[in-house]
Coordinates of C-alpha atoms in Angstrom, one line a residue:
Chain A
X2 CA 13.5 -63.5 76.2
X3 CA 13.3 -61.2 73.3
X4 CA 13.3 -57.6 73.0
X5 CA 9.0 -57.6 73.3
X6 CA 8.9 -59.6 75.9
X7 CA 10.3 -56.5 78.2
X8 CA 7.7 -54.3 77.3
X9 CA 4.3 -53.4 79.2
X10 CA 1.5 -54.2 76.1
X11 CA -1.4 -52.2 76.5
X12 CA -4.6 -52.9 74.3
X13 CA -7.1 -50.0 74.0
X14 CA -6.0 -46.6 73.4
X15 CA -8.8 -45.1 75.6
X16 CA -9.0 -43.1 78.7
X17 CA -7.8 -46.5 80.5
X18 CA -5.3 -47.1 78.1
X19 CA -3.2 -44.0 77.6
X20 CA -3.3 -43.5 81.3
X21 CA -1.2 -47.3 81.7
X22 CA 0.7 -46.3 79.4
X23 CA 1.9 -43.4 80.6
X24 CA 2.3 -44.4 84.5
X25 CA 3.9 -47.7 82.8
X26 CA 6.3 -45.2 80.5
X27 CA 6.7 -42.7 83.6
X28 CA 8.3 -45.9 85.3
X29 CA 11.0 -46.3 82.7
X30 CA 9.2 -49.5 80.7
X31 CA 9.0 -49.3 77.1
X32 CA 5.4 -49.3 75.9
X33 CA 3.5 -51.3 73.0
X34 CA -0.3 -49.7 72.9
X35 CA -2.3 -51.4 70.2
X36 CA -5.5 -49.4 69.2
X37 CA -8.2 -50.4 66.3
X38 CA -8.9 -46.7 65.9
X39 CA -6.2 -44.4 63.6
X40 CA -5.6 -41.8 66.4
X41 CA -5.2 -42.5 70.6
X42 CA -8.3 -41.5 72.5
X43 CA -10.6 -44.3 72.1
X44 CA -14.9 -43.3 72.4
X45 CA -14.6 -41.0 74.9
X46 CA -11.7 -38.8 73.9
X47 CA -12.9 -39.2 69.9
X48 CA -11.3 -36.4 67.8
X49 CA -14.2 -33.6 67.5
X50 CA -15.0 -31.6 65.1
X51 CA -17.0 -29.9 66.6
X52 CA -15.0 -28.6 69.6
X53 CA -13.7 -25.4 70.2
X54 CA -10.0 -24.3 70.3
X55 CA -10.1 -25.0 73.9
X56 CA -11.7 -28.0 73.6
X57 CA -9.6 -29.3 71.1
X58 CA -6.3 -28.6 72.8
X59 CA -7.5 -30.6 75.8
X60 CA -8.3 -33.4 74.2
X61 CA -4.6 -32.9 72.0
X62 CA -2.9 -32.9 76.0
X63 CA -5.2 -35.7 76.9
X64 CA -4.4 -38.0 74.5
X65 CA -0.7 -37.4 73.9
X66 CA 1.4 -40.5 73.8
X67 CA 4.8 -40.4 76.3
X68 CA 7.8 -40.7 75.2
X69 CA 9.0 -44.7 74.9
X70 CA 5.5 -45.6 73.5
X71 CA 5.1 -47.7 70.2
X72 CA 1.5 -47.1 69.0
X73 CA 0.1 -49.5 66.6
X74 CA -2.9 -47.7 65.1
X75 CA -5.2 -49.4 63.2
X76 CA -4.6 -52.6 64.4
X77 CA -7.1 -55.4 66.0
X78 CA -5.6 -58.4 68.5
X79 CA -7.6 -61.1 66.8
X80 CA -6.4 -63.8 69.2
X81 CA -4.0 -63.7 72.7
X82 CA -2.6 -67.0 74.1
X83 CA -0.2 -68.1 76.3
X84 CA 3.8 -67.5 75.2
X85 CA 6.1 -70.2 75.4
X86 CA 8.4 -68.3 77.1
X87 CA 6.1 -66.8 79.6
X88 CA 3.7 -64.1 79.6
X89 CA 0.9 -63.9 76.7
X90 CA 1.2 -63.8 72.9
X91 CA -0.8 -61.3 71.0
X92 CA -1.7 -62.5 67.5
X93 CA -2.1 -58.4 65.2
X94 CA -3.1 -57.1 62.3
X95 CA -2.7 -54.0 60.8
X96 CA -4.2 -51.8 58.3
X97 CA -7.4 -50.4 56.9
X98 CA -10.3 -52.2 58.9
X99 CA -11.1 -55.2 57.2
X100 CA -9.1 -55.0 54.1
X101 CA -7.4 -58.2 53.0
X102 CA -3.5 -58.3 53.1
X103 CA -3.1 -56.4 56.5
X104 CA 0.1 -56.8 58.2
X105 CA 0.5 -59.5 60.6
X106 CA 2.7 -59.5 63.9
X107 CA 3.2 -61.3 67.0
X108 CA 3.9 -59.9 70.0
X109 CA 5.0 -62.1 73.6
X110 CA 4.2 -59.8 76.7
X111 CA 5.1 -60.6 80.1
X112 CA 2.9 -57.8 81.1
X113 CA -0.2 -56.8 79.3
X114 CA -2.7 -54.1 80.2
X115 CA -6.1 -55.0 79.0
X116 CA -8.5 -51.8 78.2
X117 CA -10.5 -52.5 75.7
X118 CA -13.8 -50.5 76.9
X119 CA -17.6 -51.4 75.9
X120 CA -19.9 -50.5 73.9
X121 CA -23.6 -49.4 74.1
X122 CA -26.7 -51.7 75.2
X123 CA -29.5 -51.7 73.3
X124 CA -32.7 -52.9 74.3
X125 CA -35.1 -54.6 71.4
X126 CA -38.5 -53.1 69.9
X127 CA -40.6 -53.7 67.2
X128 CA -38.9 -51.5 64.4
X129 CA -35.4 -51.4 66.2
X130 CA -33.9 -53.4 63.0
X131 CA -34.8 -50.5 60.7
X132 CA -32.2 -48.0 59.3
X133 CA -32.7 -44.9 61.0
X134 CA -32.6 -46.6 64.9
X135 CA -28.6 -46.0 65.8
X136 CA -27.6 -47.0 69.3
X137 CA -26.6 -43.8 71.1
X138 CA -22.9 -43.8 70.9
X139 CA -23.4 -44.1 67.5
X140 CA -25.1 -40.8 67.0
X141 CA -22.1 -39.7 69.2
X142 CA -19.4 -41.0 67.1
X143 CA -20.8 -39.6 63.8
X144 CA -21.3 -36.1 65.4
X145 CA -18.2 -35.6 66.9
X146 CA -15.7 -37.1 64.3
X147 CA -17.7 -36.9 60.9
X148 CA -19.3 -34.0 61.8
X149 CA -23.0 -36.3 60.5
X150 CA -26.2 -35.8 62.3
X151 CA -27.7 -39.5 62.3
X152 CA -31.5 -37.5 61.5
X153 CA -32.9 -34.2 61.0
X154 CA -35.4 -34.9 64.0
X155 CA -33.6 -37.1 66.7
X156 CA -35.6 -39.1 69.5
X157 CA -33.5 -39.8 72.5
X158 CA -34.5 -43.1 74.4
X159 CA -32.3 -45.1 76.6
X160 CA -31.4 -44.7 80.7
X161 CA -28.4 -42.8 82.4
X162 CA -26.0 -39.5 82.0
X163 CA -24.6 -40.5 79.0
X164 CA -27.8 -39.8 76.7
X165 CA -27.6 -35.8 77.8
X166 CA -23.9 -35.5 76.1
X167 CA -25.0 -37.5 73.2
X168 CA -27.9 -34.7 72.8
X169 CA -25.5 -32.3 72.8
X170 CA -23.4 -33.6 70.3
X171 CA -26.8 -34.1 68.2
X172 CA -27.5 -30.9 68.4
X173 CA -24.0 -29.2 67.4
X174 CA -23.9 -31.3 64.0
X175 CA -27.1 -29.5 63.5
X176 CA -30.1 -32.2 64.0
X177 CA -32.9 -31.2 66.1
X178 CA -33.6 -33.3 69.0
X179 CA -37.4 -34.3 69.6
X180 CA -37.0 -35.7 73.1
X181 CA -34.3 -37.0 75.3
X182 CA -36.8 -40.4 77.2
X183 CA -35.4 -41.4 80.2
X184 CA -36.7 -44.8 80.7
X185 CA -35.9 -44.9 84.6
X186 CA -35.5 -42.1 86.9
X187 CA -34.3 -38.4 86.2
X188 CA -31.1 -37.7 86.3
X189 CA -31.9 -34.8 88.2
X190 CA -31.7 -36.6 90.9
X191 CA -28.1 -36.4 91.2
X192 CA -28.3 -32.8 91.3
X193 CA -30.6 -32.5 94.6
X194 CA -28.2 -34.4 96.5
X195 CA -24.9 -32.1 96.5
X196 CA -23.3 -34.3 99.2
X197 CA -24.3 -37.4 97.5
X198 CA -21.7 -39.9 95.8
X199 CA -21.5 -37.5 93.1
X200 CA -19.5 -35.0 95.0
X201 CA -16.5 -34.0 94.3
X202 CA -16.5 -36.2 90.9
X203 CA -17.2 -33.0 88.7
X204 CA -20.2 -34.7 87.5
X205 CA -22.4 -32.4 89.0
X206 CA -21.5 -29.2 87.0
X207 CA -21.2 -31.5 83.6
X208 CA -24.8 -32.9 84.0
X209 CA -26.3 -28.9 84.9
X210 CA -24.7 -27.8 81.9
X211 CA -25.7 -30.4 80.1
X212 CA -29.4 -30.2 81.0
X213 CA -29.3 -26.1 80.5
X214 CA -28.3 -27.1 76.9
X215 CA -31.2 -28.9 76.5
X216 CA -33.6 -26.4 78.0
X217 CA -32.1 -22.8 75.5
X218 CA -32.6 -26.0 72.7
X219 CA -36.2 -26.5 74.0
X220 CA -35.3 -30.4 74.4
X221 CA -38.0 -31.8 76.7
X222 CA -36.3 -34.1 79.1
X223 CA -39.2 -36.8 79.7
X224 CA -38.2 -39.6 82.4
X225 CA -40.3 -42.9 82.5
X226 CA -40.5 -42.7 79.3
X227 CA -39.3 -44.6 75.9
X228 CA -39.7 -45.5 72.5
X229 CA -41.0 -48.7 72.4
X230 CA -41.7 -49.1 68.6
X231 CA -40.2 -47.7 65.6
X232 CA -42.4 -47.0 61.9
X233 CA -40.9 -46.7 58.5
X234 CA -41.1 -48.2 55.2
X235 CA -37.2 -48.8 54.6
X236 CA -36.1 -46.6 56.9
X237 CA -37.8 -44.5 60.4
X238 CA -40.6 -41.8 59.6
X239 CA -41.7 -42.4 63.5
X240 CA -41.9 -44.1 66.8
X241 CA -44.2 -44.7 69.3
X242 CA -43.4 -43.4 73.0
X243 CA -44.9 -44.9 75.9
X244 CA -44.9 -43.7 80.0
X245 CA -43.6 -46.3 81.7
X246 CA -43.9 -47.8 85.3
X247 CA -41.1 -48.4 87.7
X248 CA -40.2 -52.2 86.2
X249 CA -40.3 -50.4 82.7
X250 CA -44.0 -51.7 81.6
X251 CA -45.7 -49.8 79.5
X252 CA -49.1 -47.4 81.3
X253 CA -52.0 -48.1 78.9
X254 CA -53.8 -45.3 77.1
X255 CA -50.4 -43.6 77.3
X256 CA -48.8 -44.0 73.6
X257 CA -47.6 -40.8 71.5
X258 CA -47.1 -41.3 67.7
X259 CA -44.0 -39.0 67.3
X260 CA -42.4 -37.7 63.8
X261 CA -38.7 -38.3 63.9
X262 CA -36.4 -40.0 61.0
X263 CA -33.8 -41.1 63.1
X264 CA -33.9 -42.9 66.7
X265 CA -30.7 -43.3 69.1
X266 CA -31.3 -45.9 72.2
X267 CA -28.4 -46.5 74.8
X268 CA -29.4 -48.4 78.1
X269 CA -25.8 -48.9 80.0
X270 CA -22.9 -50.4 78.1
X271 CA -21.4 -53.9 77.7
X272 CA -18.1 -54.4 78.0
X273 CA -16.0 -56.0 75.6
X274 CA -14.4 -59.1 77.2
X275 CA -13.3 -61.1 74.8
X276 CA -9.5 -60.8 74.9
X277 CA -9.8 -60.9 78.7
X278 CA -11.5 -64.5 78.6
X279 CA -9.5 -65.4 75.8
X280 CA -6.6 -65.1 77.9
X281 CA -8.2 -67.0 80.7
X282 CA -9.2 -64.2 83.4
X283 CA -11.4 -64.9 86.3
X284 CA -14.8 -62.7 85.3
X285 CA -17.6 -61.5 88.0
X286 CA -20.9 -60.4 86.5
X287 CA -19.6 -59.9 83.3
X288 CA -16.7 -58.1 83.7
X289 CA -12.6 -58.5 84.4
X290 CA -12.3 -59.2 88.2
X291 CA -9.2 -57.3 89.2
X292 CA -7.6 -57.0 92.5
X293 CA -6.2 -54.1 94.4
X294 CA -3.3 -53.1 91.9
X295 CA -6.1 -53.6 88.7
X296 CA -4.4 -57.5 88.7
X297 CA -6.6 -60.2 86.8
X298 CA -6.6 -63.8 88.3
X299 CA -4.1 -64.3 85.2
X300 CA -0.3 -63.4 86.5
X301 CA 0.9 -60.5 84.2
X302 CA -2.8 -59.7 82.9
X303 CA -3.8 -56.5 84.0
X304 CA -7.3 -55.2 83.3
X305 CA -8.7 -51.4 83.8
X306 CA -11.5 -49.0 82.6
X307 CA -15.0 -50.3 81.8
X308 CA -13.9 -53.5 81.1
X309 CA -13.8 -53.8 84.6
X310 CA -16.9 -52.2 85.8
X311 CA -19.2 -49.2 84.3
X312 CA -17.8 -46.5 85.5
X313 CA -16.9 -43.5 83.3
X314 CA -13.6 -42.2 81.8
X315 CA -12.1 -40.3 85.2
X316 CA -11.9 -43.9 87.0
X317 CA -10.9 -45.5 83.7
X318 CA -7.9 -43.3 83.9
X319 CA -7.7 -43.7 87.7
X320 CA -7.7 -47.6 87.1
X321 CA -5.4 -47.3 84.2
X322 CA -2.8 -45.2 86.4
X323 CA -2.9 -47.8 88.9
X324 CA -2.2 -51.0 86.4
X325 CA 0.3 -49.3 84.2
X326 CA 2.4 -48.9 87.4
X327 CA 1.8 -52.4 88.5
X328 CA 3.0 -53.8 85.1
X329 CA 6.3 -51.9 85.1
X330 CA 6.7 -52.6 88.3
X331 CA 6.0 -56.5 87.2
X332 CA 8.7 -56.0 84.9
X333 CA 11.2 -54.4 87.7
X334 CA 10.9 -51.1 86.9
X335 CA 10.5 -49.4 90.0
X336 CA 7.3 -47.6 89.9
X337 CA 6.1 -45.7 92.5
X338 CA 3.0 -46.4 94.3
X339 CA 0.2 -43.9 93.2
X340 CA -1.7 -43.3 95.5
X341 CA -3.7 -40.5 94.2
X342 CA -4.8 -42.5 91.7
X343 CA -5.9 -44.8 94.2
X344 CA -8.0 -42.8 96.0
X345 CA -9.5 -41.8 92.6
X346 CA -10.3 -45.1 91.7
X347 CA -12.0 -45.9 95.4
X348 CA -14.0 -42.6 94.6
X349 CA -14.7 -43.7 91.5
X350 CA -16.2 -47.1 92.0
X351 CA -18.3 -45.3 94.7
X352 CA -19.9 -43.5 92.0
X353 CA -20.0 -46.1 89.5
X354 CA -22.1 -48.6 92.2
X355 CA -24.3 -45.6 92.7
X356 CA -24.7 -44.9 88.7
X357 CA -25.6 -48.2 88.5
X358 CA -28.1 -48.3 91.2
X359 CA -30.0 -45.2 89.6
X360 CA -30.1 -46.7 86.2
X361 CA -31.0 -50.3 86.2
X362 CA -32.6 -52.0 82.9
X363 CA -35.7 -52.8 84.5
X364 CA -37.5 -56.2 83.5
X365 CA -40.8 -54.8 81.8
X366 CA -38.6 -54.0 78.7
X367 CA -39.3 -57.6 77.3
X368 CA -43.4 -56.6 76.7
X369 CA -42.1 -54.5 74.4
X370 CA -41.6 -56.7 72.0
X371 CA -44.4 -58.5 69.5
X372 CA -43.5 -62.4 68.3
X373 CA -41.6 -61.5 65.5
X374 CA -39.8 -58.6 66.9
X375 CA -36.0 -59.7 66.1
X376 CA -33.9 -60.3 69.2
X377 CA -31.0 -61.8 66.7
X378 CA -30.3 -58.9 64.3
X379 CA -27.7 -60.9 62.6
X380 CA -29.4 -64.5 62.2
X381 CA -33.1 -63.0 62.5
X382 CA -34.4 -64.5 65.0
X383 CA -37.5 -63.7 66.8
X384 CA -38.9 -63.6 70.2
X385 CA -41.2 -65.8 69.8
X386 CA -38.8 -67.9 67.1
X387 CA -36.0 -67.9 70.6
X388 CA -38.5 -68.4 74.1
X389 CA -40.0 -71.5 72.1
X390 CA -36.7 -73.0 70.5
X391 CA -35.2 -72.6 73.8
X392 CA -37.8 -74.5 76.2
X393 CA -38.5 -77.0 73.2
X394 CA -35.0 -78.5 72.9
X395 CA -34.1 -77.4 76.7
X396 CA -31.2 -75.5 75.7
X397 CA -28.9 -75.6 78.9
X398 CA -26.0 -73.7 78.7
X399 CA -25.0 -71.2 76.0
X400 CA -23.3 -73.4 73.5
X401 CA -27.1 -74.9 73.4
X402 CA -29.3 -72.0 73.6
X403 CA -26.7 -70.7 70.3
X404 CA -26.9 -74.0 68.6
X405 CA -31.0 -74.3 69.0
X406 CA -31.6 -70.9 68.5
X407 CA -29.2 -69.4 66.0
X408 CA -28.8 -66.4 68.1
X409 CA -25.2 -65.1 68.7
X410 CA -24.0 -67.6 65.5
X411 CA -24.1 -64.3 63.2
X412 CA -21.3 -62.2 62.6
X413 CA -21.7 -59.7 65.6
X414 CA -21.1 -63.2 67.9
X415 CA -23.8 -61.9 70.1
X416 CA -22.6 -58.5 71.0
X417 CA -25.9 -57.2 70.7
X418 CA -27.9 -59.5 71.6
X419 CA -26.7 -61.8 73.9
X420 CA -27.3 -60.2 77.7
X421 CA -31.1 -59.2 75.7
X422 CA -31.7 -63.4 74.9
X423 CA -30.5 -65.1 77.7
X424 CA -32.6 -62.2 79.7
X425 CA -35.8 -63.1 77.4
X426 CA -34.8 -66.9 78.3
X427 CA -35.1 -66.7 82.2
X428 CA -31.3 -67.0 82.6
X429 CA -29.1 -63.5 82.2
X430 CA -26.4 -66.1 83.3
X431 CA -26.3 -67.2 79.7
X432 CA -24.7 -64.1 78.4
X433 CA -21.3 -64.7 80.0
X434 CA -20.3 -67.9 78.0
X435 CA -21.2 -65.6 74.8
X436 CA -17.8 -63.4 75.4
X437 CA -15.9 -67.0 74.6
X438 CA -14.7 -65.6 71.1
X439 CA -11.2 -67.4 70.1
X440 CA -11.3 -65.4 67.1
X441 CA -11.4 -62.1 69.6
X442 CA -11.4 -59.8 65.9
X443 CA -12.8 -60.6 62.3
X444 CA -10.2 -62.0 59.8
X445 CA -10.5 -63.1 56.5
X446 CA -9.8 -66.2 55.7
X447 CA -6.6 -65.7 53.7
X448 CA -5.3 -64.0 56.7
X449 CA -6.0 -66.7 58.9
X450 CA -4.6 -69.2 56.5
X451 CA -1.3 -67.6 55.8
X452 CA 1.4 -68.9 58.0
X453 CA 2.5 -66.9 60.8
X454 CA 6.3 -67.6 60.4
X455 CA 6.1 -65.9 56.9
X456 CA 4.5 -63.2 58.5
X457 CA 6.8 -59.6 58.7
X458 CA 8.0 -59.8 62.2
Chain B
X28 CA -9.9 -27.3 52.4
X29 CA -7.7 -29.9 52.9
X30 CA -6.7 -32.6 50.1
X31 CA -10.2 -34.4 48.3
X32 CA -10.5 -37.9 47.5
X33 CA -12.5 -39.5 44.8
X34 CA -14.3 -42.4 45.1
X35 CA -17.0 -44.3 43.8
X36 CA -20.4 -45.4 45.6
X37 CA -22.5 -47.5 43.5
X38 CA -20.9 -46.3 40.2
X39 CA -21.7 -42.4 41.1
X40 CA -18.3 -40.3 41.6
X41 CA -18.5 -38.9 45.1
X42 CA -15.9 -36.1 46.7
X43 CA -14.6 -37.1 50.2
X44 CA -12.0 -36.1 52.5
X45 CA -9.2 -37.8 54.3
X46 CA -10.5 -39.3 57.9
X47 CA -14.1 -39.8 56.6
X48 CA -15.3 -43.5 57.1
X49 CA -17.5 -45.2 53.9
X50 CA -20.3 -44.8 56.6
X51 CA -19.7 -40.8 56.6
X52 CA -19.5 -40.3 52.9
X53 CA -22.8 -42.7 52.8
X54 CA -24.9 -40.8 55.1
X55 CA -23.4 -37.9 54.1
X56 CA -25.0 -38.6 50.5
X57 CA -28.4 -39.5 52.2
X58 CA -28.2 -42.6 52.1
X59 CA -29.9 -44.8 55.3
X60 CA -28.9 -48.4 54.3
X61 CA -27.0 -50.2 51.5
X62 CA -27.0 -53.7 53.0
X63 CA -30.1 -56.2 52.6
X64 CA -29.7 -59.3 55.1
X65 CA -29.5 -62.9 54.2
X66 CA -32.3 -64.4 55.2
X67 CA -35.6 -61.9 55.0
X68 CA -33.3 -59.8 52.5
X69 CA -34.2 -56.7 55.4
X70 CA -32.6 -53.1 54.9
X71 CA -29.6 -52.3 57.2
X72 CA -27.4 -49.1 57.6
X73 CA -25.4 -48.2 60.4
X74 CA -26.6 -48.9 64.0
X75 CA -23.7 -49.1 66.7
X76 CA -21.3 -47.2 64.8
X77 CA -18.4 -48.6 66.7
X78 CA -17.8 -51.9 64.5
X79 CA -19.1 -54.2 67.3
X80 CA -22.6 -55.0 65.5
X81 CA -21.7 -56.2 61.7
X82 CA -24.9 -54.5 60.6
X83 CA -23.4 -51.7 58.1
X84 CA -21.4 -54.2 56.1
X85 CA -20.5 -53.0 52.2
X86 CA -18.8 -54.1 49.5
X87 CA -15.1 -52.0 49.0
X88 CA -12.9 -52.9 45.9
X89 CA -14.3 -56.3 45.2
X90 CA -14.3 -57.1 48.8
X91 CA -17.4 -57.9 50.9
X92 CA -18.3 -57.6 54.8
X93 CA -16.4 -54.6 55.1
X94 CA -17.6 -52.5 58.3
X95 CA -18.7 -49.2 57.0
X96 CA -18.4 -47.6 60.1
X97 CA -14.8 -48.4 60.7
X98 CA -13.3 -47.9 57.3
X99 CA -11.4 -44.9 55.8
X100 CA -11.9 -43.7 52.8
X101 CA -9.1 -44.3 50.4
X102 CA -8.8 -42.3 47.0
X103 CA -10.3 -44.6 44.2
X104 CA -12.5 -46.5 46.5
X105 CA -15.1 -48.6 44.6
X106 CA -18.1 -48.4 47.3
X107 CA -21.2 -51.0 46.2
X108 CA -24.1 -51.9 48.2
X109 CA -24.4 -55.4 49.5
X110 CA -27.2 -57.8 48.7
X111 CA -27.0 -61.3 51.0
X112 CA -24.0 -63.1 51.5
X113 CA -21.8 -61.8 49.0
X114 CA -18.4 -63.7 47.7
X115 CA -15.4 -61.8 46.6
X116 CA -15.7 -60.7 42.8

């Protein structure tokens, strides 16, 4: 067994992440956590520039690495497999995002912490393809850590909470922001029901201050509402909004031609699976199944945050306690049970069902979309192009629907647009097999070429 | 003000700081796109700003299908738009 091999690897330096690494480090383990981002904090706790003192010092506490921790920065696992001697190996490379010549290294882990997070959904329109439409969390990203507003006049259109603190952060690089379009219901709701699932969470105070933010700014809050097309020559001058009826069709007679050069769409989040169905984990709707102690059907594979389940950074943390623990404990560390971060993550998961329930994607979203509206950014493919390619060569299966349709062959594997097509083809089903990546992270060629003996250890 | 790098971005000489990504400096500048696809030869710029959709790929030092999004600038960058598939120069 070498000296690796005794460590707790955790992959995602995240909310989930730094939370099993800490329980795991609290326990006595020594810690390996790999991030593709420079600093610890993953989306959620992203370095902001546009924070106060306060804020920033919070964020500083929160994403402070304990003692016993090797962080790898910068670095992508582009493949995991089994290790010879037990446990998984982790196949890394490090340096400046996809540079040729970055470091390689294998790790073997007997216990391995997977939380590697999602990323936003968006929904297709005509006009979604041109520069100037940015998925939400993109807008988010660019405000807080490049201190870039994504438009001088922002539209808003997506469903859930997590479009109000994306607002926020529009407005503190300085955009204005036309409209925030909830597609579903308000979140409002939330706030009539004090006693609701929401209590006790702290969501409650975060979404009223939110919303007050929006209403000194003059932000109209619209729900049943979204863009459903996008105008520009080269780039957005406009979009279309339309009211929408509870399965998301657009109401006749009820269009708005709206001046805006930039347009940020989030609906829910996908969660990045690939390493967990690389390394052979049983998966449930799209996500890690874990058992009580955040265990994967894979022994020593430990899962926790979104990748599990949408549910927000306070049970990613909750869930990442609880797994850290269980994979020092794995490797005889004697980790005490935590309960309280238990609890949180049974609270949590309360919430998260409920989140879920408030903001489905409704079906009507797909008459949105003209013929040629492209469900396939990467490969270009159409609607129109994909529902008759589909039904014509009776693509069963994903491997088929990719091979006769092209979509999810381009570079982004189907990322984007993989839960959108298999939707648009009558089977969401589809989108599962999509995750099956061996090549989890890009590499170049060279990279993959050189031999991994030669490779600094 | 902290240390200023110098980089290049399409041949122009641009000022950036240490943490900035390609795709701040770009959009800093104005710019919305400076990829073109390889089939319809469509404009692309940045859309999930995470490095999970490929879209805001650019050319640094020679070297194509670099995400914008996720890359740091480094002083003496060379920064060029990308047309297609590119090879390496």
């Amino acid at each position: 067994m070498s000296r690796e091999t005794a460590r707790v690897a955790v992959v995602g330096a995240g909310p989930a992440g730094l939370a099993a690494a800490r329980a795991a480090a609290a326990a006595g383990a020594g810690v390996l956590l790999i991030d593709s981002e420079p600093a610890p904090g993953g989306q959620y706790l992203r370095r902001d520039a546009l924070a106060d003192a306060a804020g920033t010092a919070r964020r500083d506490r929160a994403t402070a690495l304990p003692a016993g921790t090797e962080h790898l920065p910068d670095t992508s696992v582009w493949a995991v497999e089994p290790a010879p001697g037990g446990g998984r190996r982790l196949h890394l490379r490090t340096g400046p995002a996809d540079a040729p010549g970055r470091r390689g290294r294998t790790v073997d882990a007997a216990a391995l912490v997977l939380a590697t997070g999602a990323h936003d959904r968006a929904l297709p329109f005509p006009g979604w393809d041109l520069p100037g439409v940015f998925t939400a969390g993109a807008a988010q990203a660019l405000a807080k850590e490049q201190r870039i507003a994504v438009g001088r006049r922002v539209l808003l259109s997506g469903t859930g909470p997590f479009l109000l603190p994306v607002a926020r952060s529009l407005i503190g690089a300085g955009a204005r922001v036309a409209a925030v379009l909830e597609a579903g219901e308000p979140v409002t709701g939330w706030l009539r029901d004090p006693a609701g699932l929401a209590a006790g969470t702290g969501k409650l105070g975060e979404l009223a201050g939110h919303l007050a933010l929006l209403a000194r700014h003059r932000v109209p809050y619209r729900p049943r509402t979204a863009v459903v097309a996008a105008h520009g020559d080269g780039a957005v001058r406009a979009a279309t909004t339309v009211r929408l009826d509870p399965d998301w069709n657009p109401v006749p007679g009820t269009e708005r031609t709206v001046e805006a050069d930039a347009v940020c769409v989030g609906f829910g989040f996908t969660p990045r699976t690939e390493l967990a169905v690389a390394a052979g984990c049983a998966m449930a709707g799209g996500f890690a199944e874990v058992g009580a102690a955040q265990a994967t059907s894979v022994p020593g594979v430990f899962a926790a945050g979104e990748l599990t389940g949408i549910g927000g950074a306070d049970l990613a943390a909750a869930e990442g306690e609880v797994a850290g623990a269980a994979a020092a404990r794995l490797l005889g560390f004697a980790a005490r049970p935590p309960l309280r971060a238990l609890r949180r993550v049974r609270r949590g998961r309360r919430f998260a069902a409920a989140l879920a329930a408030a903001h489905p994607v409704r079906p009507g979203w797909q008459g949105w979309l003209r013929d040629d509206t492209l469900v396939c950014r990467c490969e270009e493919v159409g609607r129109a192009e994909l529902v008759e390619a589909a039904r014509a060569r009776q693509a069963v299966g994903t491997r088929s629907l990719k091979l006769a349709t092209r979509v999810g062959l381009g570079p982004c594997q189907g990322r984007i647009c993989a839960r959108n097509a298999a939707e648009l083809v009558g089977d969401p089903a589809l989108a599962d097999g999509f995750a099956r990546r061996p090549i989890a992270a890009p590499i170049r060629l060279g990279e993959l070429a050189e031999d991994p003996r030669t490779a600094a250890p | 003000m902290g240390e200023v790098l110098k980089i290049r971005v399409d041949g122009e000489e641009v000022a950036a700081e240490p943490g900035q990504t390609v795709a701040g400096v770009l959009l800093g500048m104005g710019r919305r796109s400076w990829r073109t696809t390889r089939g319809e030869g469509r404009p692309r710029g940045v859309f999930c700003g995470i490095g999970v959709c490929f879209d805001c790929l650019v050319v640094v030092n020679g070297v194509p299908d670099v995400r914008a999004c996720r890359r740091r600038v480094a002083d003496g960058d060379d920064v060029r738009a990308q047309h297609g598939a590119e090879l390496p120069s």
